[in-house]
PDB file of C-alpha atoms in Angstrom:
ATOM      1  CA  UNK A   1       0.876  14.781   7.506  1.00 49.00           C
ATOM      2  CA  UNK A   2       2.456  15.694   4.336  1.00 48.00           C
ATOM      3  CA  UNK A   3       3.794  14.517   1.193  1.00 45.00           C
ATOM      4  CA  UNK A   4       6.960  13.068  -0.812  1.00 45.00           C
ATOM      5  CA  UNK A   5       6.058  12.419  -3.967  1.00 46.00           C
ATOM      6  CA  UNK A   6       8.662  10.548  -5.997  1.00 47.00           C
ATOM      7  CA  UNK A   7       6.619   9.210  -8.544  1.00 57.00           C
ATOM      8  CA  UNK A   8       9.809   7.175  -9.540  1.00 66.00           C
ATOM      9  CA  UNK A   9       9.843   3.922 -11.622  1.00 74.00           C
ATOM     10  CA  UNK A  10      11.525   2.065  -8.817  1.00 80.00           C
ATOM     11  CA  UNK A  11      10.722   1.454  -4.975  1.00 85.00           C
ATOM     12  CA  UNK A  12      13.008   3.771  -3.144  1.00 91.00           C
ATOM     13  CA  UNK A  13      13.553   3.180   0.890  1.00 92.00           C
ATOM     14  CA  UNK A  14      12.201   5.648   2.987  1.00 96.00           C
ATOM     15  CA  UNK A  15      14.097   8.590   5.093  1.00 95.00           C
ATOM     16  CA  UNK A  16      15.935   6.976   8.073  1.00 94.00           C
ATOM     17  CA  UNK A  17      12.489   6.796  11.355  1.00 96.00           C
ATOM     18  CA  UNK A  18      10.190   6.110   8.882  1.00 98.00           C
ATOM     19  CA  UNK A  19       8.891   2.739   7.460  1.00 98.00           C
ATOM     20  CA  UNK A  20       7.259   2.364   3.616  1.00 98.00           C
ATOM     21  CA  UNK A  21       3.926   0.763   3.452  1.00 98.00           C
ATOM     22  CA  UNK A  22       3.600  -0.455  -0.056  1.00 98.00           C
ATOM     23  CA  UNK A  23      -0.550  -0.851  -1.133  1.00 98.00           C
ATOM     24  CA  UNK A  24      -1.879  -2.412  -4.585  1.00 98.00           C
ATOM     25  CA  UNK A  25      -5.506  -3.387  -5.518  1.00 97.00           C
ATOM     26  CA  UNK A  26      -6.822  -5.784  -7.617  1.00 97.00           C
ATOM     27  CA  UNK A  27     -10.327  -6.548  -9.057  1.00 95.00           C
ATOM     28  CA  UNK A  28     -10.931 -10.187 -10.673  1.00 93.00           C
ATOM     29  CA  UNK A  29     -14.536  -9.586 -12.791  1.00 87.00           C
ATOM     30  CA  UNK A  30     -14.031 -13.869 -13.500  1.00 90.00           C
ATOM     31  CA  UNK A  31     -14.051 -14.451  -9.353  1.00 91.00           C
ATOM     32  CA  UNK A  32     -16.044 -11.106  -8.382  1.00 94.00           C
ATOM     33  CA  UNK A  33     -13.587 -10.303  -5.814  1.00 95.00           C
ATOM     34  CA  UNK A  34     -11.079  -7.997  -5.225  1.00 96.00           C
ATOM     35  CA  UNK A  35      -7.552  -8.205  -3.459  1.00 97.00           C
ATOM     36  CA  UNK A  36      -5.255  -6.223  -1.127  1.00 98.00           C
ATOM     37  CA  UNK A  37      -1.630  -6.141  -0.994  1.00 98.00           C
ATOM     38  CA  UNK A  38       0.145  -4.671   1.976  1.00 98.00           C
ATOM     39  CA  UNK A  39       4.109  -4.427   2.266  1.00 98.00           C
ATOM     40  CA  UNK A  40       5.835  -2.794   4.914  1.00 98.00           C
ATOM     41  CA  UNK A  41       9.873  -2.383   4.527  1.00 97.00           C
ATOM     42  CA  UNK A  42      12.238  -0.497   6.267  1.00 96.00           C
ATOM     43  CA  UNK A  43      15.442   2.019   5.322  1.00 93.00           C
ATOM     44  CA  UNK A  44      17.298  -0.992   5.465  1.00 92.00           C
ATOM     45  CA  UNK A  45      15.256  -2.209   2.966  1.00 90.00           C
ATOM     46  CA  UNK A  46      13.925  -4.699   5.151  1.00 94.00           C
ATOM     47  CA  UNK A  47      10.431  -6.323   5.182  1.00 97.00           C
ATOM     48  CA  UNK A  48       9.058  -5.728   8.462  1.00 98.00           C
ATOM     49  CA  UNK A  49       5.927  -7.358   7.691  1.00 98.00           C
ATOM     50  CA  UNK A  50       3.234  -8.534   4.345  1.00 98.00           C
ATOM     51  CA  UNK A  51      -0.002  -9.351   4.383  1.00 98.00           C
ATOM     52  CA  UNK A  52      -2.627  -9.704   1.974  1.00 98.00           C
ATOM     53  CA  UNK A  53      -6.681  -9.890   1.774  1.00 97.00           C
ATOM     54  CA  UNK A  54      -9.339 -10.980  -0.204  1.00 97.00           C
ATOM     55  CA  UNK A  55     -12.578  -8.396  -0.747  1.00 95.00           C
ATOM     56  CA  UNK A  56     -15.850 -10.716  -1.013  1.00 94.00           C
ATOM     57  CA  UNK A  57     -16.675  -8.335  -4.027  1.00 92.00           C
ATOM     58  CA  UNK A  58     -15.737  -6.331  -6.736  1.00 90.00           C
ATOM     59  CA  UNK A  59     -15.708  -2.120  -6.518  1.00 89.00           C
ATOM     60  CA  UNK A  60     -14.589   0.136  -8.496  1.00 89.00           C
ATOM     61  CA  UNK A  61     -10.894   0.617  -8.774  1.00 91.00           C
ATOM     62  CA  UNK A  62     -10.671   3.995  -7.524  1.00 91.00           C
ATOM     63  CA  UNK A  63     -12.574   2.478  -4.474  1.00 93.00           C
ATOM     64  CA  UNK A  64     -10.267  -0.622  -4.281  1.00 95.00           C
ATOM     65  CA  UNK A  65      -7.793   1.734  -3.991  1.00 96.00           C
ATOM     66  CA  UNK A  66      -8.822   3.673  -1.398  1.00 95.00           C
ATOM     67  CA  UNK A  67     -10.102   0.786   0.757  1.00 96.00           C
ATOM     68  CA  UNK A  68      -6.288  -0.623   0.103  1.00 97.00           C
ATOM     69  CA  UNK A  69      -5.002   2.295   1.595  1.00 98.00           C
ATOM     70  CA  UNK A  70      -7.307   2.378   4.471  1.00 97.00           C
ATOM     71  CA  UNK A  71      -6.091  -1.359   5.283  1.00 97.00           C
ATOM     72  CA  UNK A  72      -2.467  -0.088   4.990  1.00 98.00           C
ATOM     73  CA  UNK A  73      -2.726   2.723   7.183  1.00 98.00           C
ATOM     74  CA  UNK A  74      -4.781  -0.067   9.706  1.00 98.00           C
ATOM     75  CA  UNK A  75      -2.199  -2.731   9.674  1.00 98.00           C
ATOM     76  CA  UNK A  76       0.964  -0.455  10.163  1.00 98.00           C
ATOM     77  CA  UNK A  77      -0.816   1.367  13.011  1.00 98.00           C
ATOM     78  CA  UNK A  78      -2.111  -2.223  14.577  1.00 98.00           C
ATOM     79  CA  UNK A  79       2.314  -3.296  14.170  1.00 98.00           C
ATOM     80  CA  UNK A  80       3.210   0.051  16.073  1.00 98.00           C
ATOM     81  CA  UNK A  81       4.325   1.998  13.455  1.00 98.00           C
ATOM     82  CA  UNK A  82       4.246   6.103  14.089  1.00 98.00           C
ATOM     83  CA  UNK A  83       5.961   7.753  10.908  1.00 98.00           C
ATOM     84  CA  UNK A  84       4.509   5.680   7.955  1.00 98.00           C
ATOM     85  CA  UNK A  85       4.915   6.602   3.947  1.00 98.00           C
ATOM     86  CA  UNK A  86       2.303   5.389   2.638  1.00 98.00           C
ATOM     87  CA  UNK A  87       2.854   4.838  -0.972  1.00 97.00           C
ATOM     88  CA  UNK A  88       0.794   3.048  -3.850  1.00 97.00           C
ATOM     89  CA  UNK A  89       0.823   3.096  -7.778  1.00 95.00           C
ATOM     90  CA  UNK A  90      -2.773   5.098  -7.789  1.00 95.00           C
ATOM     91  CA  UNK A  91      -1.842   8.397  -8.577  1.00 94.00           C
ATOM     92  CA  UNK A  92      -5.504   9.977  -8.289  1.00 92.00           C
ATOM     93  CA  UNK A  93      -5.875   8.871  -5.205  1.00 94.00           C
ATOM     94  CA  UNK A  94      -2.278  10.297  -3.806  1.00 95.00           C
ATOM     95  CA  UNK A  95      -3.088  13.536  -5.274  1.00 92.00           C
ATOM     96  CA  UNK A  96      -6.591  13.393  -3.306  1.00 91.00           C
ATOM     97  CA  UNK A  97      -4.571  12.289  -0.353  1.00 94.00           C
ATOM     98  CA  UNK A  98      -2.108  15.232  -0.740  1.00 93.00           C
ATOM     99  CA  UNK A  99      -5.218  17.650  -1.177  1.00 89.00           C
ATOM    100  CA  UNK A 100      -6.285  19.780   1.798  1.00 83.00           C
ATOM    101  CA  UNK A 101      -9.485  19.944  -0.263  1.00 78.00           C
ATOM    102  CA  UNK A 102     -12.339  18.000   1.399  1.00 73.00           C
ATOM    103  CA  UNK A 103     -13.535  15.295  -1.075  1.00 60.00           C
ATOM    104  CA  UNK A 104     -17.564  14.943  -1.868  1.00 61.00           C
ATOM    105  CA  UNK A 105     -18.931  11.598  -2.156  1.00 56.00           C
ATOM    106  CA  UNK A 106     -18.974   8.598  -3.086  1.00 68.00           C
ATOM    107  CA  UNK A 107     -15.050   8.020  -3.355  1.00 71.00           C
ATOM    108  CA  UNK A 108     -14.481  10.964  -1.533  1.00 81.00           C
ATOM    109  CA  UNK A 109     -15.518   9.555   2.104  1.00 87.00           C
ATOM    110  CA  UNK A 110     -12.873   6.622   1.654  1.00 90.00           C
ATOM    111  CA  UNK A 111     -10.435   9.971   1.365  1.00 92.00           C
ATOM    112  CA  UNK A 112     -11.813  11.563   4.377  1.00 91.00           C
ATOM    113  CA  UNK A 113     -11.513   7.919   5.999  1.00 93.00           C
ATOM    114  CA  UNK A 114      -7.467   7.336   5.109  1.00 95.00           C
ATOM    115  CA  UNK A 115      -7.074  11.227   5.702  1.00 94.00           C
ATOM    116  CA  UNK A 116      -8.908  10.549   9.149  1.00 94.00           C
ATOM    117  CA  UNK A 117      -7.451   7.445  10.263  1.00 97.00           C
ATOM    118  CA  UNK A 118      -3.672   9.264   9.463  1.00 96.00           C
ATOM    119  CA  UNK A 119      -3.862  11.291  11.813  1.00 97.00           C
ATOM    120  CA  UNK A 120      -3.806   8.429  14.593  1.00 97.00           C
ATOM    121  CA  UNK A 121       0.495   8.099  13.069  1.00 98.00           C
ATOM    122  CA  UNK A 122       3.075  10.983  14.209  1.00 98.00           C
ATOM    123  CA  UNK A 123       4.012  11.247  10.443  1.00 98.00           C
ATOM    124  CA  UNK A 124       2.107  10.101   7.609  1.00 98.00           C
ATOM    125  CA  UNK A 125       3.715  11.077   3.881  1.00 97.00           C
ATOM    126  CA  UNK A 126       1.908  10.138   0.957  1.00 97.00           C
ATOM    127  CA  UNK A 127       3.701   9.192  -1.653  1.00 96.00           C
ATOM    128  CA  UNK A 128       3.225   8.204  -5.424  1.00 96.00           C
ATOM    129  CA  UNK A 129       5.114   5.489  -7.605  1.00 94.00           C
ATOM    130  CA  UNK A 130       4.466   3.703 -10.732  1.00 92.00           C
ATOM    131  CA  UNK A 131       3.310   0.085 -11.236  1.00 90.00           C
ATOM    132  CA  UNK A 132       7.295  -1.463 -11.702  1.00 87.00           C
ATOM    133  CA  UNK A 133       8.332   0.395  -8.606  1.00 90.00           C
ATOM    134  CA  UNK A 134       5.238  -1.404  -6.870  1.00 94.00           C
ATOM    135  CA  UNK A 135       5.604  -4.569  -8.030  1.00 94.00           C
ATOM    136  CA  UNK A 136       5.432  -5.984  -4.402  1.00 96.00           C
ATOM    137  CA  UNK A 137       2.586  -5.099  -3.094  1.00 97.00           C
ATOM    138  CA  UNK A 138       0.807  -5.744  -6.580  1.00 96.00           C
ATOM    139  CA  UNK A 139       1.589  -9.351  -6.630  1.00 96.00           C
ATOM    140  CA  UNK A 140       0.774  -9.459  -3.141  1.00 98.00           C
ATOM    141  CA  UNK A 141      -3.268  -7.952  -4.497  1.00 97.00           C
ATOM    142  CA  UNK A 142      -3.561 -10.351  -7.187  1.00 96.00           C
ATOM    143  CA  UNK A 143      -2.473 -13.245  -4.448  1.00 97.00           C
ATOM    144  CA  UNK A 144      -5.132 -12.471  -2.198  1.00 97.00           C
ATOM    145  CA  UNK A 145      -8.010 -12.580  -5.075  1.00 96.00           C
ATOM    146  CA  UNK A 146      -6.680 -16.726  -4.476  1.00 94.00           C
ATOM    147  CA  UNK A 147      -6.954 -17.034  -0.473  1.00 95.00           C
ATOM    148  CA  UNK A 148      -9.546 -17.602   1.738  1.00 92.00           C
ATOM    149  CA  UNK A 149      -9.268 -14.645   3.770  1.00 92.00           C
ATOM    150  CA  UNK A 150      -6.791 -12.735   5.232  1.00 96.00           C
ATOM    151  CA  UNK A 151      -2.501 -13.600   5.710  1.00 97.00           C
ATOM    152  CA  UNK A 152      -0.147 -12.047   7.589  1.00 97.00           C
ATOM    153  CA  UNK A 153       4.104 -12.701   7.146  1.00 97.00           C
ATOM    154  CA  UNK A 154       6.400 -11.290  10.203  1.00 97.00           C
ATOM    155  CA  UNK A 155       9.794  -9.875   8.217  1.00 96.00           C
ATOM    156  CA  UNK A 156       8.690 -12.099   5.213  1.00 95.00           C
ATOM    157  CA  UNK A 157       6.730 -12.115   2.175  1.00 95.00           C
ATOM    158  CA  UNK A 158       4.511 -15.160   0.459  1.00 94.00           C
ATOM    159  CA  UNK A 159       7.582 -17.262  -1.318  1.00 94.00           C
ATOM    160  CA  UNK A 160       6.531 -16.296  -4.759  1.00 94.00           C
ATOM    161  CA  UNK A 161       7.073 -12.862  -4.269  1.00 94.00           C
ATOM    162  CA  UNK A 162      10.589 -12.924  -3.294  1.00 94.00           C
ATOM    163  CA  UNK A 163      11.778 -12.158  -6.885  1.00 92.00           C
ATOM    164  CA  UNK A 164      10.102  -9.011  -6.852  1.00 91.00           C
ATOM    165  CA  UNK A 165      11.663  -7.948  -3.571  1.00 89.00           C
ATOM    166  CA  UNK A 166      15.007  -8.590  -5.278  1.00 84.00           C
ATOM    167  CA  UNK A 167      14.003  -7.007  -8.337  1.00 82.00           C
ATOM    168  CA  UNK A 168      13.935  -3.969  -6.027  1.00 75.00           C
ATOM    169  CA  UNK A 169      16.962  -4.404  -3.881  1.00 66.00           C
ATOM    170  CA  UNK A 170      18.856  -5.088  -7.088  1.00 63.00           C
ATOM    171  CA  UNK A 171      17.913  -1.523  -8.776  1.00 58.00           C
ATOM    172  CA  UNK A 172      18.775   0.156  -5.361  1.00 56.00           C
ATOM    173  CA  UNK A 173      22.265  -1.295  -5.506  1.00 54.00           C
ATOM    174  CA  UNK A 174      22.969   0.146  -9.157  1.00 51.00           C
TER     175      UNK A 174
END
C-alpha cells in the first residue's frame, strides 16, 4: 500500500508495472439511482478494460464514492491486475484511504472495506485528481445511471466516451 498523490488537473499514466483504475460516482435524485464508472488504462495509455454499473438507489456521495472504489479495486483484481493506482476525483475519501487511522462508522466501514480488499493487490497507490483529469470514468458514472445493469468493454470504452479518452491523450502529448 501507499500513496501518489498528484492531485493534477489532467489524467497522468501510471509508473511503468502498474495499471490506473479510474472511479467516478454519480447520484440521479430524478431516477433514485446511482452510477459507477470504472476505467482501467495502462502506461501506454492504453484502455485495458471499462465498465460501468447502475446502483438500484441513491446514497450519499461520500458513500457512492466509496462503494465506487470498492467496485474498482473488485474488477481490477477479478482482470488479474497486482499493482493497481487507484485514483478518483473524491479527495476525502483518498485522504481517508491514505490514512493509517482506522475510520468509525457509517462511511468509515466502506474505508476499512477498500483498505481491506487492497491488500488482496501486490501494490495498491491511492491517488487523487480533479474532476477534468477524471473525465473518463465520470462519464462512464453518469452512463450507468441509463443501463440496466452492469457492462463490461475489453481494451475499449462505451463509443461516446472516446472524446474524453482523447481529451486525455491529447494533454499528455503537449
Amino acid at each position: 500500500m501507499g500513496s501518489n498523490s498528484n492531485g493534477g488537473n489532467r489524467w497522468k499514466a501510471p509508473p511503468i508495472g502498474f495499471v490506473k483504475a479510474n472511479f467516478d460516482a454519480a447520484n440521479s435524485e430524478v431516477s433514485r439511482l446511482s452510477g459507477v464508472g470504472v476505467v482501467i488504462r495502462d502506461s501506454d495509455d492504453a484502455v485495458l478494460a471499462s465498465c460501468a454499473e447502475r446502483i438500484d438507489q441513491v446514497y450519499k456521495a461520500e458513500d457512492t464514492e466509496a462503494l465506487a472504489a470498492l467496485k474498482t479495486l473488485t474488477f481490477a483484481h477479478e482482470l488479474g491486475f497486482q499493482n493497481v493506482v487507484l485514483e478518483g476525483d473524491a479527495l476525502s475519501l483518498i485522504q481517508a484511504l491514505k490514512s493509517q487511522e482506522q475510520n468509525l462508522p457509517p462511511w468509515g466501514l466502506l474505508i476499512e472495506d477498500v483498505k481491506v480488499y487492497g491488500t488482496k493487490f501486490r501494490r495498491v497507490l491511492y491517488s487523487h485528481v480533479k474532476r477534468n483529469g477524471n473525465s473518463v470514468a465520470h462519464n462512464l458514472a453518469k452512463h450507468a445511471i441509463c443501463i440496466s445493469d452492469f457492462q463490461v468493454w475489453m481494451e475499449d470504452v462505451p463509443s461516446h466516451i472516446v472524446p474524453f479518452l482523447h481529451l486525455d491523450v491529447t494533454h499528455l502529448r503537449q
